[in-house]
Short mmCIF file of C-alpha atoms in Angstrom, two decimals:
data_model
loop_
_atom_site.label_atom_id
_atom_site.label_comp_id
_atom_site.label_asym_id
_atom_site.label_seq_id
_atom_site.Cartn_x
_atom_site.Cartn_y
_atom_site.Cartn_z
CA UNK A 1 35.33 -0.49 -11.60
CA UNK A 2 34.77 -4.14 -10.65
CA UNK A 3 31.97 -6.35 -11.94
CA UNK A 4 28.88 -4.16 -11.95
CA UNK A 5 26.55 -7.16 -11.78
CA UNK A 6 27.73 -8.11 -8.31
CA UNK A 7 28.68 -4.69 -6.98
CA UNK A 8 27.18 -3.37 -3.76
CA UNK A 9 24.39 -0.81 -4.36
CA UNK A 10 26.20 1.83 -2.31
CA UNK A 11 29.34 1.47 -4.43
CA UNK A 12 27.29 1.68 -7.61
CA UNK A 13 25.56 4.83 -6.36
CA UNK A 14 28.93 6.36 -5.56
CA UNK A 15 30.07 5.80 -9.14
CA UNK A 16 26.83 7.31 -10.35
CA UNK A 17 27.15 10.26 -7.98
CA UNK A 18 30.56 11.06 -9.49
CA UNK A 19 29.10 10.79 -13.01
CA UNK A 20 31.31 7.77 -13.63
CA UNK A 21 28.42 5.53 -14.61
CA UNK A 22 26.09 7.22 -17.07
CA UNK A 23 24.24 4.27 -18.56
CA UNK A 24 21.06 2.23 -18.16
CA UNK A 25 21.05 0.24 -14.92
CA UNK A 26 19.64 -3.10 -16.16
CA UNK A 27 21.78 -5.97 -14.88
CA UNK A 28 23.68 -3.86 -12.32
CA UNK A 29 23.80 -4.94 -8.65
CA UNK A 30 21.72 -8.04 -9.35
CA UNK A 31 19.16 -9.01 -6.73
CA UNK A 32 18.78 -5.43 -5.51
CA UNK A 33 15.61 -3.56 -6.25
CA UNK A 34 15.64 -0.84 -8.89
CA UNK A 35 13.09 1.96 -8.73
CA UNK A 36 11.34 4.52 -10.90
CA UNK A 37 11.60 8.16 -9.80
CA UNK A 38 8.95 10.88 -9.81
CA UNK A 39 9.62 14.23 -8.15
CA UNK A 40 6.76 16.66 -7.69
CA UNK A 41 6.12 19.91 -5.80
CA UNK A 42 4.63 19.32 -2.36
CA UNK A 43 1.26 20.84 -3.28
CA UNK A 44 0.73 17.85 -5.59
CA UNK A 45 2.26 15.27 -3.26
CA UNK A 46 -0.89 14.41 -1.31
CA UNK A 47 -2.99 13.81 -4.41
CA UNK A 48 -0.17 11.78 -5.97
CA UNK A 49 0.30 9.66 -2.86
CA UNK A 50 -3.44 9.07 -2.67
CA UNK A 51 -3.54 8.18 -6.36
CA UNK A 52 -0.79 5.63 -5.78
CA UNK A 53 -2.55 4.26 -2.71
CA UNK A 54 -5.72 3.77 -4.76
CA UNK A 55 -3.89 2.23 -7.71
CA UNK A 56 -1.19 0.02 -6.20
CA UNK A 57 -0.73 -2.18 -9.26
CA UNK A 58 0.41 0.57 -11.65
CA UNK A 59 1.82 2.74 -8.82
CA UNK A 60 3.62 0.55 -6.28
CA UNK A 61 5.30 2.99 -3.88
CA UNK A 62 8.62 1.93 -2.40
CA UNK A 63 9.54 5.18 -0.69
CA UNK A 64 8.49 8.81 -0.34
CA UNK A 65 10.95 11.40 0.94
CA UNK A 66 10.10 13.98 3.56
CA UNK A 67 9.26 17.34 1.95
CA UNK A 68 12.54 18.95 0.83
CA UNK A 69 14.69 15.93 1.69
CA UNK A 70 16.42 14.04 -1.13
CA UNK A 71 17.14 11.00 1.09
CA UNK A 72 15.00 7.87 0.55
CA UNK A 73 15.36 6.54 4.09
CA UNK A 74 13.23 3.45 3.70
CA UNK A 75 15.14 1.93 0.80
CA UNK A 76 18.63 3.52 0.87
CA UNK A 77 19.75 5.39 3.98
CA UNK A 78 22.31 8.04 3.10
CA UNK A 79 21.52 8.08 -0.60
CA UNK A 80 20.82 11.39 -2.32
CA UNK A 81 18.22 11.45 -5.06
CA UNK A 82 19.71 14.65 -6.49
CA UNK A 83 22.83 12.79 -7.60
CA UNK A 84 22.40 9.02 -7.33
CA UNK A 85 20.54 8.33 -10.55
CA UNK A 86 22.55 8.22 -13.80
CA UNK A 87 20.29 10.50 -15.80
CA UNK A 88 17.18 12.57 -15.13
CA UNK A 89 14.46 14.13 -17.22
CA UNK A 90 13.12 17.53 -16.22
CA UNK A 91 9.60 18.41 -17.35
CA UNK A 92 8.08 21.88 -17.16
CA UNK A 93 4.32 22.14 -17.54
CA UNK A 94 4.27 18.60 -18.95
CA UNK A 95 6.91 19.28 -21.63
CA UNK A 96 10.39 17.74 -21.62
CA UNK A 97 12.70 20.63 -20.71
CA UNK A 98 16.08 18.88 -20.56
CA UNK A 99 18.02 15.77 -19.55
CA UNK A 100 20.54 16.27 -16.77
CA UNK A 101 23.05 14.16 -14.81
CA UNK A 102 22.20 15.71 -11.45
CA UNK A 103 19.49 17.91 -9.95
CA UNK A 104 21.70 20.54 -8.33
CA UNK A 105 20.07 23.43 -10.15
CA UNK A 106 16.51 22.11 -9.85
CA UNK A 107 16.21 20.80 -6.28
CA UNK A 108 14.22 23.04 -3.94
CA UNK A 109 12.89 22.78 -0.41
CA UNK A 110 9.33 22.14 -1.55
CA UNK A 111 9.95 19.00 -3.59
CA UNK A 112 8.92 15.46 -2.73
CA UNK A 113 10.53 12.42 -4.36
CA UNK A 114 8.59 9.22 -4.95
CA UNK A 115 10.32 5.92 -5.71
CA UNK A 116 8.10 3.36 -7.39
CA UNK A 117 8.59 -0.33 -8.03
CA UNK A 118 9.78 -1.32 -11.48
CA UNK A 119 9.27 -4.33 -13.72
CA UNK A 120 12.95 -5.38 -13.49
CA UNK A 121 12.08 -7.00 -10.15
CA UNK A 122 9.30 -9.26 -11.35
CA UNK A 123 11.10 -10.01 -14.63
CA UNK A 124 13.98 -11.38 -12.56
CA UNK A 125 11.46 -13.58 -10.78
CA UNK A 126 10.07 -14.79 -14.12
CA UNK A 127 13.54 -15.57 -15.48
CA UNK A 128 14.50 -17.47 -12.34
CA UNK A 129 11.49 -19.65 -13.06
CA UNK A 130 12.56 -20.29 -16.67
CA UNK A 131 9.68 -18.19 -17.96
CA UNK A 132 10.86 -16.32 -21.06
CA UNK A 133 10.86 -12.53 -21.18
CA UNK A 134 10.62 -11.77 -24.87
CA UNK A 135 11.85 -8.16 -25.03
CA UNK A 136 15.01 -9.22 -23.19
CA UNK A 137 15.49 -12.07 -25.69
CA UNK A 138 14.92 -9.64 -28.55
CA UNK A 139 17.04 -6.95 -26.92
CA UNK A 140 14.46 -4.21 -27.25
CA UNK A 141 12.16 -2.18 -24.99
CA UNK A 142 9.07 -3.84 -23.51
CA UNK A 143 5.87 -3.12 -25.50
CA UNK A 144 3.46 -0.86 -23.59
CA UNK A 145 -0.19 -0.10 -24.31
CA UNK A 146 -2.76 2.40 -23.11
CA UNK A 147 -5.79 0.40 -21.95
CA UNK A 148 -9.47 1.20 -21.48
CA UNK A 149 -9.12 0.42 -17.75
CA UNK A 150 -9.41 3.67 -15.83
CA UNK A 151 -7.32 4.19 -12.72
CA UNK A 152 -9.26 5.25 -9.68
CA UNK A 153 -8.88 9.03 -9.70
CA UNK A 154 -7.53 11.00 -6.75
CA UNK A 155 -7.71 14.77 -6.51
CA UNK A 156 -6.28 16.25 -9.72
CA UNK A 157 -4.94 12.93 -11.02
CA UNK A 158 -6.81 10.55 -13.35
CA UNK A 159 -6.21 8.50 -16.47
CA UNK A 160 -6.05 5.00 -17.95
CA UNK A 161 -3.78 2.17 -16.80
CA UNK A 162 -0.81 1.65 -19.08
CA UNK A 163 0.25 -2.01 -19.30
CA UNK A 164 3.36 -3.81 -20.45
CA UNK A 165 2.99 -7.09 -22.33
CA UNK A 166 5.05 -10.28 -22.27
CA UNK A 167 4.07 -13.28 -24.44
CA UNK A 168 4.04 -16.37 -22.21
CA UNK A 169 3.84 -20.00 -23.40
CA UNK A 170 0.37 -21.33 -22.54
CA UNK A 171 1.71 -23.97 -20.20
CA UNK A 172 3.60 -21.38 -18.17
CA UNK A 173 0.82 -18.82 -17.68
CA UNK A 174 -0.29 -20.20 -14.31
CA UNK A 175 3.28 -20.19 -13.03
CA UNK A 176 3.77 -16.62 -14.30
CA UNK A 177 0.75 -15.51 -12.25
CA UNK A 178 2.03 -17.30 -9.14
CA UNK A 179 5.58 -16.01 -9.44
CA UNK A 180 4.62 -12.36 -9.92
CA UNK A 181 1.85 -12.49 -7.29
CA UNK A 182 4.60 -12.73 -4.69
CA UNK A 183 5.71 -9.19 -5.53
CA UNK A 184 2.78 -6.76 -5.10
CA UNK A 185 5.28 -3.95 -4.38
CA UNK A 186 6.66 -4.19 -7.90
CA UNK A 187 3.42 -4.39 -9.96
CA UNK A 188 2.51 -7.90 -8.76
CA UNK A 189 0.17 -10.24 -10.59
CA UNK A 190 -0.91 -9.52 -14.18
CA UNK A 191 -3.93 -7.30 -14.74
CA UNK A 192 -5.05 -9.29 -17.79
CA UNK A 193 -4.37 -12.53 -19.61
CA UNK A 194 -5.28 -13.08 -23.25
CA UNK A 195 -7.44 -11.05 -25.63
CA UNK A 196 -5.90 -7.59 -26.12
CA UNK A 197 -9.21 -6.13 -27.31
CA UNK A 198 -10.87 -6.92 -23.96
CA UNK A 199 -8.81 -4.16 -22.39
CA UNK A 200 -9.05 -1.75 -25.30
CA UNK A 201 -5.89 -2.65 -27.22
CA UNK A 202 -6.71 -2.47 -30.94
CA UNK A 203 -3.47 -3.75 -32.45
CA UNK A 204 -1.02 -5.76 -30.37
CA UNK A 205 1.67 -5.21 -33.01
CA UNK A 206 1.51 -1.45 -32.48
CA UNK A 207 2.38 -0.60 -28.88
CA UNK A 208 1.79 2.96 -27.69
CA UNK A 209 5.27 3.02 -26.13
CA UNK A 210 8.32 0.76 -26.47
CA UNK A 211 8.81 -1.83 -29.20
CA UNK A 212 6.65 -4.64 -30.63
CA UNK A 213 7.84 -8.19 -29.81
CA UNK A 214 7.24 -11.56 -31.44
CA UNK A 215 4.29 -13.61 -30.19
CA UNK A 216 4.87 -17.24 -31.16
CA UNK A 217 2.12 -19.82 -31.79
CA UNK A 218 1.02 -21.27 -28.45
CA UNK A 219 1.89 -18.11 -26.56
CA UNK A 220 -0.59 -15.92 -24.74
CA UNK A 221 -0.13 -12.17 -24.29
CA UNK A 222 0.00 -11.41 -20.57
CA UNK A 223 -0.37 -7.83 -19.36
CA UNK A 224 1.07 -6.24 -16.24
CA UNK A 225 0.36 -2.75 -14.90
CA UNK A 226 3.23 -0.49 -15.92
CA UNK A 227 5.14 2.22 -14.09
CA UNK A 228 4.59 4.55 -17.02
CA UNK A 229 1.03 4.98 -15.71
CA UNK A 230 1.77 7.40 -12.83
CA UNK A 231 4.12 9.45 -14.99
CA UNK A 232 1.53 9.72 -17.75
CA UNK A 233 -1.16 10.65 -15.25
CA UNK A 234 1.02 13.26 -13.55
CA UNK A 235 2.08 14.78 -16.85
CA UNK A 236 -1.58 15.36 -17.81
CA UNK A 237 -1.82 17.85 -14.96
CA UNK A 238 1.10 19.80 -16.48
CA UNK A 239 2.85 20.52 -13.19
CA UNK A 240 5.19 23.54 -13.18
CA UNK A 241 8.01 21.11 -12.46
CA UNK A 242 8.19 17.34 -12.59
CA UNK A 243 11.39 15.32 -12.61
CA UNK A 244 11.74 11.64 -13.50
CA UNK A 245 14.61 9.23 -14.16
CA UNK A 246 15.58 8.94 -17.83
CA UNK A 247 14.10 5.70 -19.23
CA UNK A 248 16.14 2.69 -18.08
CA UNK A 249 18.31 4.83 -15.78
CA UNK A 250 16.89 3.70 -12.46
CA UNK A 251 17.62 4.24 -8.79
CA UNK A 252 19.33 1.22 -7.20
CA UNK A 253 18.04 0.53 -3.68
CA UNK A 254 19.75 -1.15 -0.72
CA UNK A 255 16.78 -3.49 -0.37
CA UNK A 256 16.59 -6.70 -2.35
CA UNK A 257 13.71 -7.92 -4.48
CA UNK A 258 13.23 -10.75 -2.00
CA UNK A 259 12.65 -8.18 0.77
CA UNK A 260 9.57 -7.10 -1.18
CA UNK A 261 7.97 -10.50 -1.54
CA UNK A 262 4.57 -10.76 0.10
CA UNK A 263 5.16 -14.33 1.27
CA UNK B 1 -34.90 -6.84 10.86
CA UNK B 2 -33.87 -10.14 9.24
CA UNK B 3 -30.84 -12.20 10.15
CA UNK B 4 -28.03 -9.68 10.62
CA UNK B 5 -25.38 -12.31 9.92
CA UNK B 6 -26.48 -12.74 6.33
CA UNK B 7 -27.83 -9.26 5.64
CA UNK B 8 -26.53 -7.20 2.73
CA UNK B 9 -24.06 -4.50 3.84
CA UNK B 10 -26.20 -1.75 2.29
CA UNK B 11 -29.25 -2.88 4.26
CA UNK B 12 -27.20 -3.01 7.45
CA UNK B 13 -25.87 0.48 6.84
CA UNK B 14 -29.41 1.74 6.29
CA UNK B 15 -30.44 0.39 9.68
CA UNK B 16 -27.37 2.03 11.20
CA UNK B 17 -28.07 5.31 9.41
CA UNK B 18 -31.51 5.41 11.00
CA UNK B 19 -30.00 4.66 14.41
CA UNK B 20 -31.84 1.34 14.45
CA UNK B 21 -28.69 -0.69 15.03
CA UNK B 22 -26.56 0.78 17.80
CA UNK B 23 -24.36 -2.17 18.72
CA UNK B 24 -20.96 -3.71 17.99
CA UNK B 25 -20.76 -5.05 14.45
CA UNK B 26 -18.96 -8.36 15.05
CA UNK B 27 -20.75 -11.17 13.25
CA UNK B 28 -22.91 -8.87 11.12
CA UNK B 29 -22.93 -9.25 7.30
CA UNK B 30 -20.51 -12.14 7.42
CA UNK B 31 -17.89 -12.32 4.70
CA UNK B 32 -17.94 -8.57 4.18
CA UNK B 33 -14.99 -6.49 5.29
CA UNK B 34 -15.32 -4.35 8.39
CA UNK B 35 -13.12 -1.28 8.77
CA UNK B 36 -11.66 1.02 11.41
CA UNK B 37 -12.37 4.74 10.99
CA UNK B 38 -10.05 7.69 11.53
CA UNK B 39 -11.13 11.19 10.53
CA UNK B 40 -8.58 14.00 10.56
CA UNK B 41 -8.35 17.58 9.32
CA UNK B 42 -6.85 17.85 5.85
CA UNK B 43 -3.66 19.55 7.09
CA UNK B 44 -2.75 16.27 8.81
CA UNK B 45 -3.99 14.01 6.01
CA UNK B 46 -0.78 13.90 3.97
CA UNK B 47 1.41 12.97 6.93
CA UNK B 48 -1.14 10.38 8.07
CA UNK B 49 -1.40 8.85 4.60
CA UNK B 50 2.39 8.74 4.35
CA UNK B 51 2.63 7.19 7.82
CA UNK B 52 0.20 4.49 6.73
CA UNK B 53 2.08 3.93 3.48
CA UNK B 54 5.32 3.44 5.45
CA UNK B 55 3.69 1.17 8.04
CA UNK B 56 1.27 -1.01 6.10
CA UNK B 57 1.09 -3.78 8.70
CA UNK B 58 -0.35 -1.66 11.54
CA UNK B 59 -2.03 0.81 9.15
CA UNK B 60 -3.57 -1.08 6.22
CA UNK B 61 -5.54 1.54 4.31
CA UNK B 62 -8.73 0.39 2.61
CA UNK B 63 -10.05 3.77 1.51
CA UNK B 64 -9.44 7.51 1.86
CA UNK B 65 -12.21 9.97 1.05
CA UNK B 66 -11.69 13.10 -1.02
CA UNK B 67 -11.23 16.17 1.20
CA UNK B 68 -14.65 17.12 2.57
CA UNK B 69 -16.46 14.10 1.13
CA UNK B 70 -17.93 11.53 3.52
CA UNK B 71 -18.31 8.90 0.76
CA UNK B 72 -15.82 6.00 0.74
CA UNK B 73 -16.05 5.32 -2.99
CA UNK B 74 -13.56 2.46 -3.16
CA UNK B 75 -15.26 0.21 -0.62
CA UNK B 76 -18.90 1.37 -0.45
CA UNK B 77 -20.27 3.63 -3.16
CA UNK B 78 -23.13 5.76 -1.84
CA UNK B 79 -22.30 5.21 1.83
CA UNK B 80 -21.97 8.21 4.13
CA UNK B 81 -19.37 8.05 6.87
CA UNK B 82 -21.19 10.73 8.86
CA UNK B 83 -24.07 8.35 9.56
CA UNK B 84 -23.21 4.78 8.59
CA UNK B 85 -21.25 3.72 11.67
CA UNK B 86 -23.21 2.76 14.81
CA UNK B 87 -21.21 4.88 17.23
CA UNK B 88 -18.38 7.41 16.99
CA UNK B 89 -15.83 8.86 19.37
CA UNK B 90 -14.90 12.51 19.03
CA UNK B 91 -11.50 13.57 20.35
CA UNK B 92 -10.40 17.16 20.82
CA UNK B 93 -6.69 17.78 21.29
CA UNK B 94 -6.22 14.07 22.02
CA UNK B 95 -8.87 13.91 24.75
CA UNK B 96 -12.17 12.02 24.40
CA UNK B 97 -14.80 14.73 24.02
CA UNK B 98 -17.94 12.66 23.50
CA UNK B 99 -19.50 9.60 21.91
CA UNK B 100 -22.12 10.31 19.24
CA UNK B 101 -24.39 8.33 16.91
CA UNK B 102 -23.74 10.55 13.89
CA UNK B 103 -21.34 13.29 12.86
CA UNK B 104 -23.86 15.91 11.75
CA UNK B 105 -22.54 18.58 14.10
CA UNK B 106 -18.86 17.77 13.58
CA UNK B 107 -18.44 17.19 9.86
CA UNK B 108 -16.77 20.06 7.98
CA UNK B 109 -15.46 20.60 4.49
CA UNK B 110 -11.82 20.18 5.53
CA UNK B 111 -12.07 16.66 6.95
CA UNK B 112 -10.64 13.49 5.43
CA UNK B 113 -11.86 10.04 6.46
CA UNK B 114 -9.54 7.02 6.46
CA UNK B 115 -10.87 3.46 6.56
CA UNK B 116 -8.34 0.92 7.78
CA UNK B 117 -8.37 -2.86 7.72
CA UNK B 118 -9.44 -4.61 10.90
CA UNK B 119 -8.55 -7.89 12.55
CA UNK B 120 -12.06 -9.30 12.12
CA UNK B 121 -11.06 -10.17 8.54
CA UNK B 122 -8.02 -12.28 9.35
CA UNK B 123 -9.69 -13.83 12.39
CA UNK B 124 -12.41 -15.10 10.09
CA UNK B 125 -9.66 -16.65 7.95
CA UNK B 126 -8.10 -18.27 11.03
CA UNK B 127 -11.45 -19.68 12.19
CA UNK B 128 -12.21 -21.07 8.74
CA UNK B 129 -8.96 -22.99 9.08
CA UNK B 130 -9.91 -24.40 12.49
CA UNK B 131 -7.28 -22.25 14.18
CA UNK B 132 -8.65 -21.14 17.57
CA UNK B 133 -9.10 -17.45 18.38
CA UNK B 134 -8.89 -17.36 22.16
CA UNK B 135 -10.56 -14.01 22.95
CA UNK B 136 -13.57 -15.07 20.90
CA UNK B 137 -13.71 -18.38 22.81
CA UNK B 138 -13.40 -16.48 26.09
CA UNK B 139 -15.83 -13.79 24.96
CA UNK B 140 -13.59 -10.86 25.81
CA UNK B 141 -11.58 -8.20 24.01
CA UNK B 142 -8.32 -9.19 22.27
CA UNK B 143 -5.22 -8.47 24.41
CA UNK B 144 -3.10 -5.65 22.97
CA UNK B 145 0.45 -4.61 23.88
CA UNK B 146 2.69 -1.64 23.18
CA UNK B 147 5.93 -3.02 21.71
CA UNK B 148 9.48 -1.71 21.45
CA UNK B 149 9.19 -1.83 17.64
CA UNK B 150 9.08 1.72 16.35
CA UNK B 151 6.90 2.56 13.38
CA UNK B 152 8.69 4.38 10.59
CA UNK B 153 7.87 8.02 11.32
CA UNK B 154 6.26 10.35 8.76
CA UNK B 155 6.00 14.09 9.24
CA UNK B 156 4.43 14.76 12.63
CA UNK B 157 3.52 11.12 13.28
CA UNK B 158 5.67 8.59 15.15
CA UNK B 159 5.34 5.94 17.84
CA UNK B 160 5.60 2.24 18.63
CA UNK B 161 3.68 -0.57 16.96
CA UNK B 162 0.80 -1.85 19.06
CA UNK B 163 0.19 -5.58 18.60
CA UNK B 164 -2.69 -7.92 19.35
CA UNK B 165 -1.91 -11.43 20.60
CA UNK B 166 -3.56 -14.77 19.93
CA UNK B 167 -2.24 -17.98 21.53
CA UNK B 168 -1.87 -20.58 18.76
CA UNK B 169 -1.23 -24.32 19.26
CA UNK B 170 2.36 -25.04 18.21
CA UNK B 171 1.34 -27.36 15.42
CA UNK B 172 -0.88 -24.66 13.87
CA UNK B 173 1.58 -21.76 13.88
CA UNK B 174 2.81 -22.35 10.33
CA UNK B 175 -0.75 -22.51 9.03
CA UNK B 176 -1.64 -19.33 10.94
CA UNK B 177 1.21 -17.52 9.16
CA UNK B 178 0.12 -18.84 5.78
CA UNK B 179 -3.54 -18.06 6.26
CA UNK B 180 -3.01 -14.47 7.41
CA UNK B 181 -0.27 -13.77 4.85
CA UNK B 182 -2.99 -13.86 2.21
CA UNK B 183 -4.51 -10.69 3.69
CA UNK B 184 -1.90 -7.89 3.74
CA UNK B 185 -4.70 -5.31 3.52
CA UNK B 186 -6.03 -6.36 6.92
CA UNK B 187 -2.77 -6.55 8.93
CA UNK B 188 -1.46 -9.64 7.14
CA UNK B 189 1.16 -12.01 8.53
CA UNK B 190 2.19 -11.84 12.21
CA UNK B 191 4.94 -9.40 13.20
CA UNK B 192 6.31 -11.77 15.84
CA UNK B 193 6.01 -15.38 17.02
CA UNK B 194 7.02 -16.46 20.52
CA UNK B 195 8.93 -14.67 23.25
CA UNK B 196 7.00 -11.56 24.34
CA UNK B 197 10.14 -9.97 25.83
CA UNK B 198 11.85 -9.92 22.41
CA UNK B 199 9.45 -7.20 21.36
CA UNK B 200 9.45 -5.36 24.67
CA UNK B 201 6.43 -6.96 26.34
CA UNK B 202 7.26 -7.38 30.04
CA UNK B 203 4.20 -9.29 31.25
CA UNK B 204 1.98 -11.14 28.79
CA UNK B 205 -0.73 -11.41 31.46
CA UNK B 206 -1.02 -7.61 31.64
CA UNK B 207 -2.01 -6.22 28.24
CA UNK B 208 -1.86 -2.46 27.73
CA UNK B 209 -5.34 -2.53 26.17
CA UNK B 210 -8.08 -5.16 26.05
CA UNK B 211 -8.26 -8.25 28.25
CA UNK B 212 -5.77 -10.99 29.17
CA UNK B 213 -6.51 -14.44 27.70
CA UNK B 214 -5.52 -17.98 28.67
CA UNK B 215 -2.35 -19.40 27.10
CA UNK B 216 -2.50 -23.17 27.36
CA UNK B 217 0.54 -25.48 27.55
CA UNK B 218 1.75 -26.18 24.00
CA UNK B 219 0.51 -22.83 22.73
CA UNK B 220 2.70 -20.06 21.37
CA UNK B 221 1.81 -16.38 21.63
CA UNK B 222 1.56 -14.96 18.11
CA UNK B 223 1.49 -11.21 17.59
CA UNK B 224 -0.14 -9.25 14.81
CA UNK B 225 0.13 -5.51 14.13
CA UNK B 226 -2.97 -3.83 15.51
CA UNK B 227 -5.22 -1.07 14.18
CA UNK B 228 -4.92 0.72 17.50
CA UNK B 229 -1.45 1.80 16.35
CA UNK B 230 -2.49 4.61 13.97
CA UNK B 231 -5.06 5.95 16.43
CA UNK B 232 -2.46 6.00 19.23
CA UNK B 233 0.06 7.67 16.96
CA UNK B 234 -2.44 10.29 15.76
CA UNK B 235 -3.62 11.02 19.29
CA UNK B 236 -0.06 11.84 20.38
CA UNK B 237 -0.14 14.83 18.03
CA UNK B 238 -3.24 16.09 19.87
CA UNK B 239 -5.10 17.21 16.74
CA UNK B 240 -7.77 19.88 17.25
CA UNK B 241 -10.30 17.30 16.05
CA UNK B 242 -10.04 13.58 15.48
CA UNK B 243 -12.97 11.23 15.08
CA UNK B 244 -12.89 7.42 15.26
CA UNK B 245 -15.42 4.62 15.44
CA UNK B 246 -16.32 3.55 18.98
CA UNK B 247 -14.47 0.29 19.77
CA UNK B 248 -16.14 -2.66 18.06
CA UNK B 249 -18.56 -0.40 16.18
CA UNK B 250 -17.05 -0.71 12.72
CA UNK B 251 -17.88 0.40 9.21
CA UNK B 252 -19.25 -2.46 7.07
CA UNK B 253 -17.93 -2.33 3.50
CA UNK B 254 -19.44 -3.61 0.25
CA UNK B 255 -16.22 -5.48 -0.49
CA UNK B 256 -15.63 -8.96 0.88
CA UNK B 257 -12.62 -10.21 2.78
CA UNK B 258 -11.82 -12.44 -0.18
CA UNK B 259 -11.57 -9.34 -2.42
CA UNK B 260 -8.62 -8.29 -0.25
CA UNK B 261 -6.63 -11.50 -0.50
CA UNK B 262 -3.24 -11.04 -2.12
CA UNK B 263 -3.41 -14.37 -3.91
#
């Protein structure tokens, strides 16, 4: 199977397509961009696209397929979003219906697939700059919190921004802002630095999603907009059908994180 | 009427709304962002939004109104796009139908208005950095060229990128890239530096739109994606109705250019 870390994205997707790689994608095909998936019926696509356009920090769009096409041409020509993700979650009317390894029985001609930037990209940038990423050190999921910051609504979609938190040593906070500012297409700069209560977080030790992480003395909680936001917002509308990747099981693009840097 | 250069955008828009300011908006309400307008029927809105999302350099979206609403809530709460632009152009099936001072007789409940970033913003940034802007010096329109660089198509929309050109002294080219990179929401960094023929421009002295400008010895032609691109692309589809601002007669936002800087 070769070393997954340095494998070409196309080869990885082929393994995935044959169901020979059913596992989270962290660390695979390093340097290449991994993306969140959201599939919606076309009658919701315009509102969802507009919502993303109005809220680029939580909803950084990397690609949108043509109606009915499973090929994300901008980020991976020839890929097929019905097969090329290790595991999917199918939601009906906002309720988890099942987890599946491909979308053969669900894909229809009126679906639109959205690929959205994911925090793996900017975490790589942080790590390259020797800035610690605590949930990786502690081998758990990143802590996520529902804030009191409302997204700008669009059509049927509205709701609060969900943020992820990484404790950053005080002396590295400026660098963390600089490093992640380069990547607006994958959540970009933090939305908040410091006091959790300022953005409506009552207890930093009790995340709404994911796991709590240690905050050491001299560290500041830094909050980035999180890709859970658009999923949470879409789910509120209880669409007849919505399909996402299973958590951690991302789509691996042919573009590299560096291709997404703003400068 | 006060000094237009330092007037508040809301006050300027009030003058415009009363048809007391029918003139190009360059230099008015300095520091505030001016925007291109494109109004399309809602059945074309999704494809147009997707086209813009896929081609952010020529089509930097600042705001999209809700279907049927003339209020651009993101950039100017309370403004009314039917009245608050000095002069409009109405196109029917891709042909100029008439120029009007307001949209009272054209606005319907199925229209969507798009506001797009304009070059005034990054030109201000260039000037602040002592980088010359030739067409301003020569008091003419910026030269624009149709390139051989295809936009990424979306639905019914496709076509080449149109660029504007500014001759920059060699020793200032790096700074010009840096300065405009800060503003991805208003066309951002150049798309090309140097040889016009590399991007399909046969004769730099014969722009496809606008006026030719002097290129002095030691100056390099630098090309930025131009807001004419989405209008040209939309016109090709010959929509039943399309409305734009009249050239130079822009919408003045409540946000400032600095609000749009990426970092």
